[in-house]
Tab-separated table of N, CA and C and ligand atoms in Angstrom:
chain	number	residue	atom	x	y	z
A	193	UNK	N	-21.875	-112.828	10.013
A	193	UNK	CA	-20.726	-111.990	10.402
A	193	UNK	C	-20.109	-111.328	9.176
A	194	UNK	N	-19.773	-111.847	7.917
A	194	UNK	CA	-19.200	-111.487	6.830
A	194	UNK	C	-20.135	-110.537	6.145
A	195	UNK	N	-21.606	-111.088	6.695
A	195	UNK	CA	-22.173	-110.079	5.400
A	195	UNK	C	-22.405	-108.847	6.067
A	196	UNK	N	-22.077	-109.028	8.065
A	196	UNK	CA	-22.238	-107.371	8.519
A	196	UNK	C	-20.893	-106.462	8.427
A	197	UNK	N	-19.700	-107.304	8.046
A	197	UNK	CA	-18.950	-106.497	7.391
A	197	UNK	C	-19.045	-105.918	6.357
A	198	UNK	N	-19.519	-106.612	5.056
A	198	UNK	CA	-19.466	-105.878	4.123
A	198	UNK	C	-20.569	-104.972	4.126
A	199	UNK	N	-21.581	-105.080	4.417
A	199	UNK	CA	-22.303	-103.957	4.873
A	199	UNK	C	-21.697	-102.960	5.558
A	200	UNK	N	-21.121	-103.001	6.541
A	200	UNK	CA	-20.636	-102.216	7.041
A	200	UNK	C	-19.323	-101.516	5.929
A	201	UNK	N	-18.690	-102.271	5.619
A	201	UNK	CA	-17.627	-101.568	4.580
A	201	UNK	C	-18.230	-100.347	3.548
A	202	UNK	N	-20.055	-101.236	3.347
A	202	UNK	CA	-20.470	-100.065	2.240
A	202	UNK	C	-20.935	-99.260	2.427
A	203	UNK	N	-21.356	-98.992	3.745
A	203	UNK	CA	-21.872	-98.194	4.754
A	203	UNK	C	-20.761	-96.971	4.476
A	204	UNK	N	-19.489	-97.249	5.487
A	204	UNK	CA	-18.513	-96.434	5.235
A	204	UNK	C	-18.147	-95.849	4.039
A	205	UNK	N	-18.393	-96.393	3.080
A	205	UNK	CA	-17.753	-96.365	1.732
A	205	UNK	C	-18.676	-94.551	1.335
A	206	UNK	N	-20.289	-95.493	1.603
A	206	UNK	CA	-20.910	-94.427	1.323
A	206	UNK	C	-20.977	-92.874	1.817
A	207	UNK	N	-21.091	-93.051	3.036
A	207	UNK	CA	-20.912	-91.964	3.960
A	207	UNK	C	-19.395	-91.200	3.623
A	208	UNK	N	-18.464	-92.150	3.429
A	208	UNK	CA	-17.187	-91.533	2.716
A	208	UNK	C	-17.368	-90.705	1.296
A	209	UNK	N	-18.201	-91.112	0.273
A	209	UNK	CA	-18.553	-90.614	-0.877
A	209	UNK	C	-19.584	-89.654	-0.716
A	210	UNK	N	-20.475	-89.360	0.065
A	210	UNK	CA	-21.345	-87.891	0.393
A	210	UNK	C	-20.643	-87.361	1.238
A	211	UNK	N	-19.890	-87.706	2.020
A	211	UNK	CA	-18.883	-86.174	2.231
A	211	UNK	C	-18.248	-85.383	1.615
A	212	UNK	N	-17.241	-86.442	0.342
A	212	UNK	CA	-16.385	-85.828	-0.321
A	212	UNK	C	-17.221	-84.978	-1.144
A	213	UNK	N	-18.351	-85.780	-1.551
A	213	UNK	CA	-19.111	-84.742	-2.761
A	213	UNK	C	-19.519	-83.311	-1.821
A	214	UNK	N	-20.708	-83.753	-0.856
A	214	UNK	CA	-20.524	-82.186	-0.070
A	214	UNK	C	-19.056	-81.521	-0.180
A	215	UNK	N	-18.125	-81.963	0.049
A	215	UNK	CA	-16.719	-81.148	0.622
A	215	UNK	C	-16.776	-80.512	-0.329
A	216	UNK	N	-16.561	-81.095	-1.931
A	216	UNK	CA	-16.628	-80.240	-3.261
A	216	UNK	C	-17.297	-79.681	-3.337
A	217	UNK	N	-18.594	-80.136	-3.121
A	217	UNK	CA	-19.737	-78.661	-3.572
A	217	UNK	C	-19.431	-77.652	-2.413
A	218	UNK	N	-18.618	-77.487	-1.749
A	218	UNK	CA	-18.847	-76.243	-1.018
A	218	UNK	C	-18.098	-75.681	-1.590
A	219	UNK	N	-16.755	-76.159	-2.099
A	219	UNK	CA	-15.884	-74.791	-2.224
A	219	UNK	C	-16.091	-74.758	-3.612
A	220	UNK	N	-16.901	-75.166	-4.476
A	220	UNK	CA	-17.073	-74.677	-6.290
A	220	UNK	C	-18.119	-73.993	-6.075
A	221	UNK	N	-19.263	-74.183	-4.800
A	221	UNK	CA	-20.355	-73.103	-4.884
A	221	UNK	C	-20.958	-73.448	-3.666
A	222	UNK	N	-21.583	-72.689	-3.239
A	222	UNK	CA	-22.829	-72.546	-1.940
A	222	UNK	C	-23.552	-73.689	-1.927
A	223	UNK	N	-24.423	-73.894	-0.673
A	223	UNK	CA	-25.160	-74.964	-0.764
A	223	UNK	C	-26.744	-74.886	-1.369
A	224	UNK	N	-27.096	-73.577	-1.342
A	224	UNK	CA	-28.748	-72.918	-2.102
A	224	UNK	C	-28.342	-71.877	-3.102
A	225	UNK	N	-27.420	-71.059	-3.158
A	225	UNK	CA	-27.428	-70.408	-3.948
A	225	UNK	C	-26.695	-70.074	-5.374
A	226	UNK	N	-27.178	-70.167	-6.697
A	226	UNK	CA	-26.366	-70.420	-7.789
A	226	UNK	C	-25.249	-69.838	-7.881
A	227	UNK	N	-24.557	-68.660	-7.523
A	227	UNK	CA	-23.475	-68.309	-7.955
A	227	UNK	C	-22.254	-69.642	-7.821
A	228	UNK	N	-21.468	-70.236	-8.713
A	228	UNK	CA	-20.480	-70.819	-8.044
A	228	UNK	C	-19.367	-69.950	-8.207
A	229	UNK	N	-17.879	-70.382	-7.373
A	229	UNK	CA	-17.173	-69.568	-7.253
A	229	UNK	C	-16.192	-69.093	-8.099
A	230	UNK	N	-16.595	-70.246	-9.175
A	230	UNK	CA	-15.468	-69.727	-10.356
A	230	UNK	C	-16.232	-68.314	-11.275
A	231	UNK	N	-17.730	-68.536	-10.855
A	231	UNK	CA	-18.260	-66.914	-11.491
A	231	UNK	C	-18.020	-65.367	-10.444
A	232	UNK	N	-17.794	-66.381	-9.041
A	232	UNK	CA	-17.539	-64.891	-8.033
A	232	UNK	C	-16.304	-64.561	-8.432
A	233	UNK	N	-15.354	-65.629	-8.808
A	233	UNK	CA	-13.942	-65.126	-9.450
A	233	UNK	C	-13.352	-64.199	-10.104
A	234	UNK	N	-14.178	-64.611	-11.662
A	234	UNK	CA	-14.152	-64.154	-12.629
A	234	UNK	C	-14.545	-62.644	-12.576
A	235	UNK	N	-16.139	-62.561	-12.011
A	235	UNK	CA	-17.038	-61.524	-12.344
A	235	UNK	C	-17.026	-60.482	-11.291
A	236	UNK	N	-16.903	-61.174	-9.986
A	236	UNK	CA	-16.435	-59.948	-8.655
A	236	UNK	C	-15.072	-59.942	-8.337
A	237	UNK	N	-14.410	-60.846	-7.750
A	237	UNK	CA	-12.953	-60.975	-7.461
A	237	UNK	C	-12.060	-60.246	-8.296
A	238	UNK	N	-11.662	-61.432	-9.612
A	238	UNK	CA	-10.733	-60.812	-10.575
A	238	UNK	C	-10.877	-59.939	-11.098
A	239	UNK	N	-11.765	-59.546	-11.246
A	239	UNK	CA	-12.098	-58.049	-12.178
A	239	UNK	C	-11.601	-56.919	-11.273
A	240	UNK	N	-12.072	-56.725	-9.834
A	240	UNK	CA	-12.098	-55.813	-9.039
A	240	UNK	C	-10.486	-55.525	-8.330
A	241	UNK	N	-10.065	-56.923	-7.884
A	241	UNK	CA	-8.376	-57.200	-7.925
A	241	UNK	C	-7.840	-56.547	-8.972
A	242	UNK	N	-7.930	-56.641	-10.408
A	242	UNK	CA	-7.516	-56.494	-11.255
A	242	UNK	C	-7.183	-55.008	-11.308
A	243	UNK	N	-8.800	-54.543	-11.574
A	243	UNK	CA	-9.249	-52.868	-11.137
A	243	UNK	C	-8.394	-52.473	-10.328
A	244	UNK	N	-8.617	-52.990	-9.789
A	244	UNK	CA	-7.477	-52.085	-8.343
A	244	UNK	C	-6.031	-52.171	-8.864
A	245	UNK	N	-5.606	-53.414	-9.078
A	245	UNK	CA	-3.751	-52.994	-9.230
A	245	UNK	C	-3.000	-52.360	-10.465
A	246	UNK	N	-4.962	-52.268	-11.198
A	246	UNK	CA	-4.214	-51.229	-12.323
A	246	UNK	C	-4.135	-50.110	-12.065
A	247	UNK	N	-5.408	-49.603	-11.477
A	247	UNK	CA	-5.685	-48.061	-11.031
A	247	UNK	C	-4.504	-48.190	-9.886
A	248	UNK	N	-4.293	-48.198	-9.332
A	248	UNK	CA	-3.421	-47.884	-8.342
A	248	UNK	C	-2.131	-47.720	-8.814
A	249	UNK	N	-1.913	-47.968	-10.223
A	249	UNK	CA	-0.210	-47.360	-10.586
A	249	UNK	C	0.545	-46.238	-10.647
A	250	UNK	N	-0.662	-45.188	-11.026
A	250	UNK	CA	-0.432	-43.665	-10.462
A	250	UNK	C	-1.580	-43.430	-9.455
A	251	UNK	N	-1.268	-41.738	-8.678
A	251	UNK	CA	-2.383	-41.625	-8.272
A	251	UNK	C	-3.657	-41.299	-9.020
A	252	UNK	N	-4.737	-41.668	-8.699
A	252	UNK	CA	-6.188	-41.182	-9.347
A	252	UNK	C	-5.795	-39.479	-9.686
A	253	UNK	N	-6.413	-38.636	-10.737
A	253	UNK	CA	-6.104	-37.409	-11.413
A	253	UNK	C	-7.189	-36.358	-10.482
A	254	UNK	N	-8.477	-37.325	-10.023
A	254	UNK	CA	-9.304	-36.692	-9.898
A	254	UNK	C	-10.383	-37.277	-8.887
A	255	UNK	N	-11.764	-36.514	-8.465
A	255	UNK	CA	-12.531	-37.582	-7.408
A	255	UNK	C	-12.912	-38.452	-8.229
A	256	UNK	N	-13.835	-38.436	-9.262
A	256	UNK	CA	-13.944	-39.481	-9.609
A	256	UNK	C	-13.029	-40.919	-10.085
A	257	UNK	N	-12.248	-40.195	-10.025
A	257	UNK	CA	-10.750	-41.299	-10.293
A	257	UNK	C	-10.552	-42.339	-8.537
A	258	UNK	N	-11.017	-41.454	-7.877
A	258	UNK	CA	-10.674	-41.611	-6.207
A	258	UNK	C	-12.054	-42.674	-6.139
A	259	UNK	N	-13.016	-42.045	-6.265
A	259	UNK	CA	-14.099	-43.339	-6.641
A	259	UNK	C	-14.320	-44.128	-7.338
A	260	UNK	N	-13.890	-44.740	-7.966
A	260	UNK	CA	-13.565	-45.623	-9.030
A	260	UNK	C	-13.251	-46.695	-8.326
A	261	UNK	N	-11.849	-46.301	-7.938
A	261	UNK	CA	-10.929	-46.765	-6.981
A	261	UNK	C	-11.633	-48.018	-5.691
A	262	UNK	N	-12.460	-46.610	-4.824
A	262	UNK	CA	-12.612	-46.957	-3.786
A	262	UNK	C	-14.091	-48.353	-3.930
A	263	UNK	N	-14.744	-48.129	-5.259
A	263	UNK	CA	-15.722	-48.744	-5.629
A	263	UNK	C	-15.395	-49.976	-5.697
A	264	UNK	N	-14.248	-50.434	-6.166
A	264	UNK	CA	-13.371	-51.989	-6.414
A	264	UNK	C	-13.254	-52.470	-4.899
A	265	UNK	N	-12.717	-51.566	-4.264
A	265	UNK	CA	-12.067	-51.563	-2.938
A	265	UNK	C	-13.264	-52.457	-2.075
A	266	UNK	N	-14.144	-51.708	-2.063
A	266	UNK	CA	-15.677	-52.007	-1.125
A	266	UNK	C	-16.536	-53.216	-1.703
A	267	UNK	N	-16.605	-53.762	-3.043
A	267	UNK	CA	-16.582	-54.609	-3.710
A	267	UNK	C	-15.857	-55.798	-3.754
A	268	UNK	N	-14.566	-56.044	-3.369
A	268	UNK	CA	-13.850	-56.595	-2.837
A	268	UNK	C	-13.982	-57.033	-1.434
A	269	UNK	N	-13.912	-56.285	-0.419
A	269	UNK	CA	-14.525	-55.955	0.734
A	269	UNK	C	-16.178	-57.082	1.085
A	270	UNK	N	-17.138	-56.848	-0.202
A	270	UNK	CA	-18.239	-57.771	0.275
A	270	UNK	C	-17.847	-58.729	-0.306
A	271	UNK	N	-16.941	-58.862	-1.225
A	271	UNK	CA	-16.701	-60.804	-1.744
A	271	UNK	C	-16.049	-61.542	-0.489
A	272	UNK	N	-15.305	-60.789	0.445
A	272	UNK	CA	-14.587	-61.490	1.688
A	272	UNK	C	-15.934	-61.932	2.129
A	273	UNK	N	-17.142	-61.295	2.120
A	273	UNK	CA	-18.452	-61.476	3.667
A	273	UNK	C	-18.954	-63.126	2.203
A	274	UNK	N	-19.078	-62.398	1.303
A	274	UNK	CA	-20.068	-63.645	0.387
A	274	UNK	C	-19.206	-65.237	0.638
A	275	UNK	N	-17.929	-65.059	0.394
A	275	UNK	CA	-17.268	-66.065	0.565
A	275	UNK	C	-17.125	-66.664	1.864
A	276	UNK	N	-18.137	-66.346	3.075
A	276	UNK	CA	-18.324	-67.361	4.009
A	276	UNK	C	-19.564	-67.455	3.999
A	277	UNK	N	-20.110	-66.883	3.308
A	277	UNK	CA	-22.000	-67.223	3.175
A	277	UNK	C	-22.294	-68.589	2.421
A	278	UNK	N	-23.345	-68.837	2.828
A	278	UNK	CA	-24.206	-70.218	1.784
A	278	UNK	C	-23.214	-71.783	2.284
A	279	UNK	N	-22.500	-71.429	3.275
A	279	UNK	CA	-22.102	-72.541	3.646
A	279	UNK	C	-21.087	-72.846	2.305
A	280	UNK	N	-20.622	-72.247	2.168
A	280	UNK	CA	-19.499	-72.275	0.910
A	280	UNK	C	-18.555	-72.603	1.633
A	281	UNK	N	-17.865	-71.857	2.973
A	281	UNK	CA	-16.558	-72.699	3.396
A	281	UNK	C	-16.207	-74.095	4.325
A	282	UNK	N	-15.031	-74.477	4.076
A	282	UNK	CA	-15.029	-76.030	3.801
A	282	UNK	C	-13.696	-75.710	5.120
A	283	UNK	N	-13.018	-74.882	5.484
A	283	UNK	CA	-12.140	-74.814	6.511
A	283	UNK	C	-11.214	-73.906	7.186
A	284	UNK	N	-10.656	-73.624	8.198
A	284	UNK	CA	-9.898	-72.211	8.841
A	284	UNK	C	-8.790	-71.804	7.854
A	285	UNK	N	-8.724	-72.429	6.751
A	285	UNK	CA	-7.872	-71.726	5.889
A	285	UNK	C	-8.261	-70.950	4.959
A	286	UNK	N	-9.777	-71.355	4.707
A	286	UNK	CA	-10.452	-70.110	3.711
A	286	UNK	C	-10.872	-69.227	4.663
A	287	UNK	N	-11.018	-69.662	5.992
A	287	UNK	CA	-11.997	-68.127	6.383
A	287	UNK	C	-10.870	-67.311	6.359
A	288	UNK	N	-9.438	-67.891	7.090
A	288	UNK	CA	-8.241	-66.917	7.379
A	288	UNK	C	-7.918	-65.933	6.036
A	289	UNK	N	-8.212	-66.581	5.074
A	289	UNK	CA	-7.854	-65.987	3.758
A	289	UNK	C	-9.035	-64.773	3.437
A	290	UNK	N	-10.520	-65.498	3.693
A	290	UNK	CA	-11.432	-64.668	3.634
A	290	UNK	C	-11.267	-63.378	4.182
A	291	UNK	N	-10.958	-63.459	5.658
A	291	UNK	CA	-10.812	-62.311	6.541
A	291	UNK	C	-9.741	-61.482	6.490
A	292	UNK	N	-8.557	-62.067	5.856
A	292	UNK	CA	-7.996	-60.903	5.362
A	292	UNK	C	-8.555	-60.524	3.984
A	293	UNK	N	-8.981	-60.984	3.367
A	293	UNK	CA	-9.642	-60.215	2.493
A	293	UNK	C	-10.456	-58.870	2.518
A	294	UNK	N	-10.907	-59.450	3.504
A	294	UNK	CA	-12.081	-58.389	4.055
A	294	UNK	C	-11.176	-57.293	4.709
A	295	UNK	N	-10.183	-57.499	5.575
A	295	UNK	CA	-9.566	-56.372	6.490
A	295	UNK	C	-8.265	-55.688	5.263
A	296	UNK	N	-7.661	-56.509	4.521
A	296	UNK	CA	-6.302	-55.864	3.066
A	296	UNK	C	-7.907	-54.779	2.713
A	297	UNK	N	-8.889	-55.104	2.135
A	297	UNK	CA	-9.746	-54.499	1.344
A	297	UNK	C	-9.955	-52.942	2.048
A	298	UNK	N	-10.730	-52.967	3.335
A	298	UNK	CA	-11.318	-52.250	4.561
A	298	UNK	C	-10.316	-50.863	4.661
A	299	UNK	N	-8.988	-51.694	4.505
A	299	UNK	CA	-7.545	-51.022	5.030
A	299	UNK	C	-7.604	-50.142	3.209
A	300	UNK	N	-7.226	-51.004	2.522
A	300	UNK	CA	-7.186	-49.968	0.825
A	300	UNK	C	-8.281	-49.091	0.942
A	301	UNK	N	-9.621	-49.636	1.327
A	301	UNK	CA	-10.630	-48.524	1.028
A	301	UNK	C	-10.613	-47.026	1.771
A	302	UNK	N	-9.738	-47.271	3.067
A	302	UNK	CA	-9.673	-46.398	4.157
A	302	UNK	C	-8.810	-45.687	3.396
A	303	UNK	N	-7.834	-45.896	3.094
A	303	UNK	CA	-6.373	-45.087	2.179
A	303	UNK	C	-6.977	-44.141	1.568
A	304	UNK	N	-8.080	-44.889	0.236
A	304	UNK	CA	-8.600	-44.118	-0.569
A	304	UNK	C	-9.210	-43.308	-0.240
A	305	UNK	N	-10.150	-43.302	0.714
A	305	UNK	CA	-11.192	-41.975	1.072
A	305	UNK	C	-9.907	-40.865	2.010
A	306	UNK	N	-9.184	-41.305	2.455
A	306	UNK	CA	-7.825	-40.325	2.704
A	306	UNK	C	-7.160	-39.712	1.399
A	307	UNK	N	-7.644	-40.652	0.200
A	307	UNK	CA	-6.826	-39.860	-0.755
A	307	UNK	C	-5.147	-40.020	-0.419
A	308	UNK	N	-4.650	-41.269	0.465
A	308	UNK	CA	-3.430	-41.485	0.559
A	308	UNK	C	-3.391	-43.174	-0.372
A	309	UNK	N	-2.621	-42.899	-1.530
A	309	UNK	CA	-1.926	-43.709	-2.651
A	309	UNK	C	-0.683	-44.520	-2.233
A	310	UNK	N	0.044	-43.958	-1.572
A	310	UNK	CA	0.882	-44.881	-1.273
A	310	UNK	C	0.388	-45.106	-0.065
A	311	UNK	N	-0.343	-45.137	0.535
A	311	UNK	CA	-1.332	-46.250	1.755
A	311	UNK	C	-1.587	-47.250	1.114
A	312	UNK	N	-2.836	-46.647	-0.117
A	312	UNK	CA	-3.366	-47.769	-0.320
A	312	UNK	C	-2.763	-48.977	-0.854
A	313	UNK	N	-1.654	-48.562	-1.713
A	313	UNK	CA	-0.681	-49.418	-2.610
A	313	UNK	C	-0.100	-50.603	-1.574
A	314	UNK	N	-0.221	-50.108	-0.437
A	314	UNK	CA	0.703	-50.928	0.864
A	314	UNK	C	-0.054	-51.366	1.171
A	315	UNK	N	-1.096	-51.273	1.544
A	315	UNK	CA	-2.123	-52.048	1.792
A	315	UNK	C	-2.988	-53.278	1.369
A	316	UNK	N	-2.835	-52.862	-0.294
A	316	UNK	CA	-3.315	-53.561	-1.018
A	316	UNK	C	-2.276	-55.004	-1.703
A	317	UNK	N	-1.490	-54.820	-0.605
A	317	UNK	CA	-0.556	-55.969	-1.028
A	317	UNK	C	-1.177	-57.635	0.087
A	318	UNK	N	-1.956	-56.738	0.956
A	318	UNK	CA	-2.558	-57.941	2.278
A	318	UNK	C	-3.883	-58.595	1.206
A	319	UNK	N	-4.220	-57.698	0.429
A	319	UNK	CA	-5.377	-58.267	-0.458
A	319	UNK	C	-5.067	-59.027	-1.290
A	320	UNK	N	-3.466	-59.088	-2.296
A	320	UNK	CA	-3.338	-60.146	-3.011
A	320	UNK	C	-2.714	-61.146	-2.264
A	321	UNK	N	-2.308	-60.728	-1.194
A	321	UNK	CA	-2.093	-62.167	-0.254
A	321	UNK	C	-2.698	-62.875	-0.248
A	322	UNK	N	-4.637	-62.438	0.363
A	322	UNK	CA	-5.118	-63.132	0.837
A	322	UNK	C	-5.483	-64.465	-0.670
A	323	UNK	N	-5.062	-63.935	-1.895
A	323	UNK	CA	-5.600	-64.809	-2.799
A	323	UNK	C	-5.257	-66.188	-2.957
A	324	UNK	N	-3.468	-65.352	-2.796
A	324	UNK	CA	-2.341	-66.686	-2.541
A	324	UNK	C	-2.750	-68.022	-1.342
A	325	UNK	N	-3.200	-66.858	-0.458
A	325	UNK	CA	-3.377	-67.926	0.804
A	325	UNK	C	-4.932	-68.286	0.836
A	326	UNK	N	-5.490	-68.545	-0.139
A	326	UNK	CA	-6.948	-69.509	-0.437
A	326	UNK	C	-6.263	-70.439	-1.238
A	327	UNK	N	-5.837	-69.950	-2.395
A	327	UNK	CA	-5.677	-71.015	-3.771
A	327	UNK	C	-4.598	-72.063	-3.550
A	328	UNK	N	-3.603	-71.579	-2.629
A	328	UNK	CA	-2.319	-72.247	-2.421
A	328	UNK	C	-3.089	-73.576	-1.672
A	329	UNK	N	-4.165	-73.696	-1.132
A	329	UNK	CA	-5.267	-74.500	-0.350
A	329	UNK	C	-5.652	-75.322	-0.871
A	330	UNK	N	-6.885	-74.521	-1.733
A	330	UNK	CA	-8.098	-75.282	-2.499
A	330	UNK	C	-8.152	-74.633	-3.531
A	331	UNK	N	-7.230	-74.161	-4.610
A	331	UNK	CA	-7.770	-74.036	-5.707
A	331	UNK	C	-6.716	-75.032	-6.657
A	332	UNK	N	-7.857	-75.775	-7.241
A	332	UNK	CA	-6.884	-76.898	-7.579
A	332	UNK	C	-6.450	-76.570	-9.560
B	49	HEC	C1	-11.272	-68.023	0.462
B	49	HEC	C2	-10.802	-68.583	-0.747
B	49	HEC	C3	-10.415	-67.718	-1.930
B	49	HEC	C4	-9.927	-66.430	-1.931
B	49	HEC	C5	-9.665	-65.507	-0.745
B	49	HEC	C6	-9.666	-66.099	-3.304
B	49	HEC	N1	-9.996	-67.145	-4.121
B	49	HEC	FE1	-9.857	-67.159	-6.161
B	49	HEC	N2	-10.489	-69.098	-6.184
B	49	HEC	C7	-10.850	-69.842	-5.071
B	49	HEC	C8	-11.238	-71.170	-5.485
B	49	HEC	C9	-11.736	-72.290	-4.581
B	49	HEC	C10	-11.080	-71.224	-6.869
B	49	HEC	C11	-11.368	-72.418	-7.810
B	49	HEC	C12	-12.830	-72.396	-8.176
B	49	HEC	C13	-13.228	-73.552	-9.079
B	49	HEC	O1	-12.428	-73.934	-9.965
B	49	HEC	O2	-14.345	-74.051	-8.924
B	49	HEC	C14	-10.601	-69.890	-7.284
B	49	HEC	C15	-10.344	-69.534	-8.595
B	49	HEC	C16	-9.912	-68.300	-8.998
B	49	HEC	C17	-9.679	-67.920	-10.378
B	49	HEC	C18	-9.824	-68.842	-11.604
B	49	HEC	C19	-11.269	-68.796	-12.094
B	49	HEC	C20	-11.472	-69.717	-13.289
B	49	HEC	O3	-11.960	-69.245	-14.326
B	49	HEC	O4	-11.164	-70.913	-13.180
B	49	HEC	C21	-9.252	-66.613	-10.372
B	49	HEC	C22	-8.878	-65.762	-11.572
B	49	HEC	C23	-9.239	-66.176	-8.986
B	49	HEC	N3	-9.647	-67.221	-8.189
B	49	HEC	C24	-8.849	-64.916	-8.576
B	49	HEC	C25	-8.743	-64.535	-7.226
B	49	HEC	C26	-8.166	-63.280	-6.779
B	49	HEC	C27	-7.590	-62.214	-7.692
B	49	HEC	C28	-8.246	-63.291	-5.411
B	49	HEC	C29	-7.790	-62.229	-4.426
B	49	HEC	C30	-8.225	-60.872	-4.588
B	49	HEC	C31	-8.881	-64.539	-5.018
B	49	HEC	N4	-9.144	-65.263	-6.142
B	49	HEC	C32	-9.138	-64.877	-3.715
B	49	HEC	C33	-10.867	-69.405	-3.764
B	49	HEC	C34	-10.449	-68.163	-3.317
């Protein structure tokens, strides 16, 4: 009887310790594919976030200024789709965050090909939301 408890205790124990590790590996990276997410961060996210709330302080001068723009925008836009791929998410609070990502982004990019600046500026405020409302989560 004692020793099918403790078996059983290590049973649990274990199954408790490959979840948590799965749980982590999903949200630092995918389950097959190398990118982890502190490089989608860095290298797609922040850069392109960044891009954007600088360019967006005046309007663009010119088209190519307007594409520039809209290039961050749509870029942004596929980090919302990557960030539910590979089995990377771990719960309805990243997708909620994800998906506005994807729709703040969709909405700025729409502004831009209107060539309306103060759209996009308004718009692009649902996109740094959505950052708040991942990290405020799981970014530890
Ligand atoms: C759906 C979830 C999610 C969304 C949306 C999200 N992030 Fe993150 N972000 C994370 C997680 C998780 C980490 C921590 C990754 C780690 O440390 O492994 C992180 C980390 C970061 C980091 C730190 C990277 C480092 O070097 O440690 C930056 C910068 C960042 N995010 C920027 C952004 C910006 C800007 C946005 C919005 C445009 C955003 N993130 C949206 C989940 C998200």
């Amino acid at each position: 009887m004692l020793q099918n408890k403790v078996l059983g205790t290590a049973l649990v124990l274990g199954i408790a310790a490959v979840l948590s590790l799965s749980g982590d590996a999903q949200i630092k990276k995918g389950k097959t594919r190398p990118l982890t997410t502190k490089q989608m961060m860095n290298g797609l996210v922040k850069l392109h976030c960044g891009g954007l709330a600088e360019g967006l302080k005046t309007a663009p001068a010119d088209d190519k200024g307007w594409e520039e723009l809209a290039t961050k925008a749509a870029l942004l836009n596929e980090a919302g789709y990557i960030l539910m791929e590979d089995d990377r998410c771990p719960d309805a609070d990243w997708a909620n965050a994800a998906k506005q990502l994807r729709e703040g982004s969709a909405d700025v990019l729409a502004k831009l090909e209107a060539k309306d600046h103060a759209g996009a500026s308004e718009a692009f405020k649902a996109v740094t939301g959505s950052c708040a409302a991942c990290h405020k989560v799981h970014k530890k």
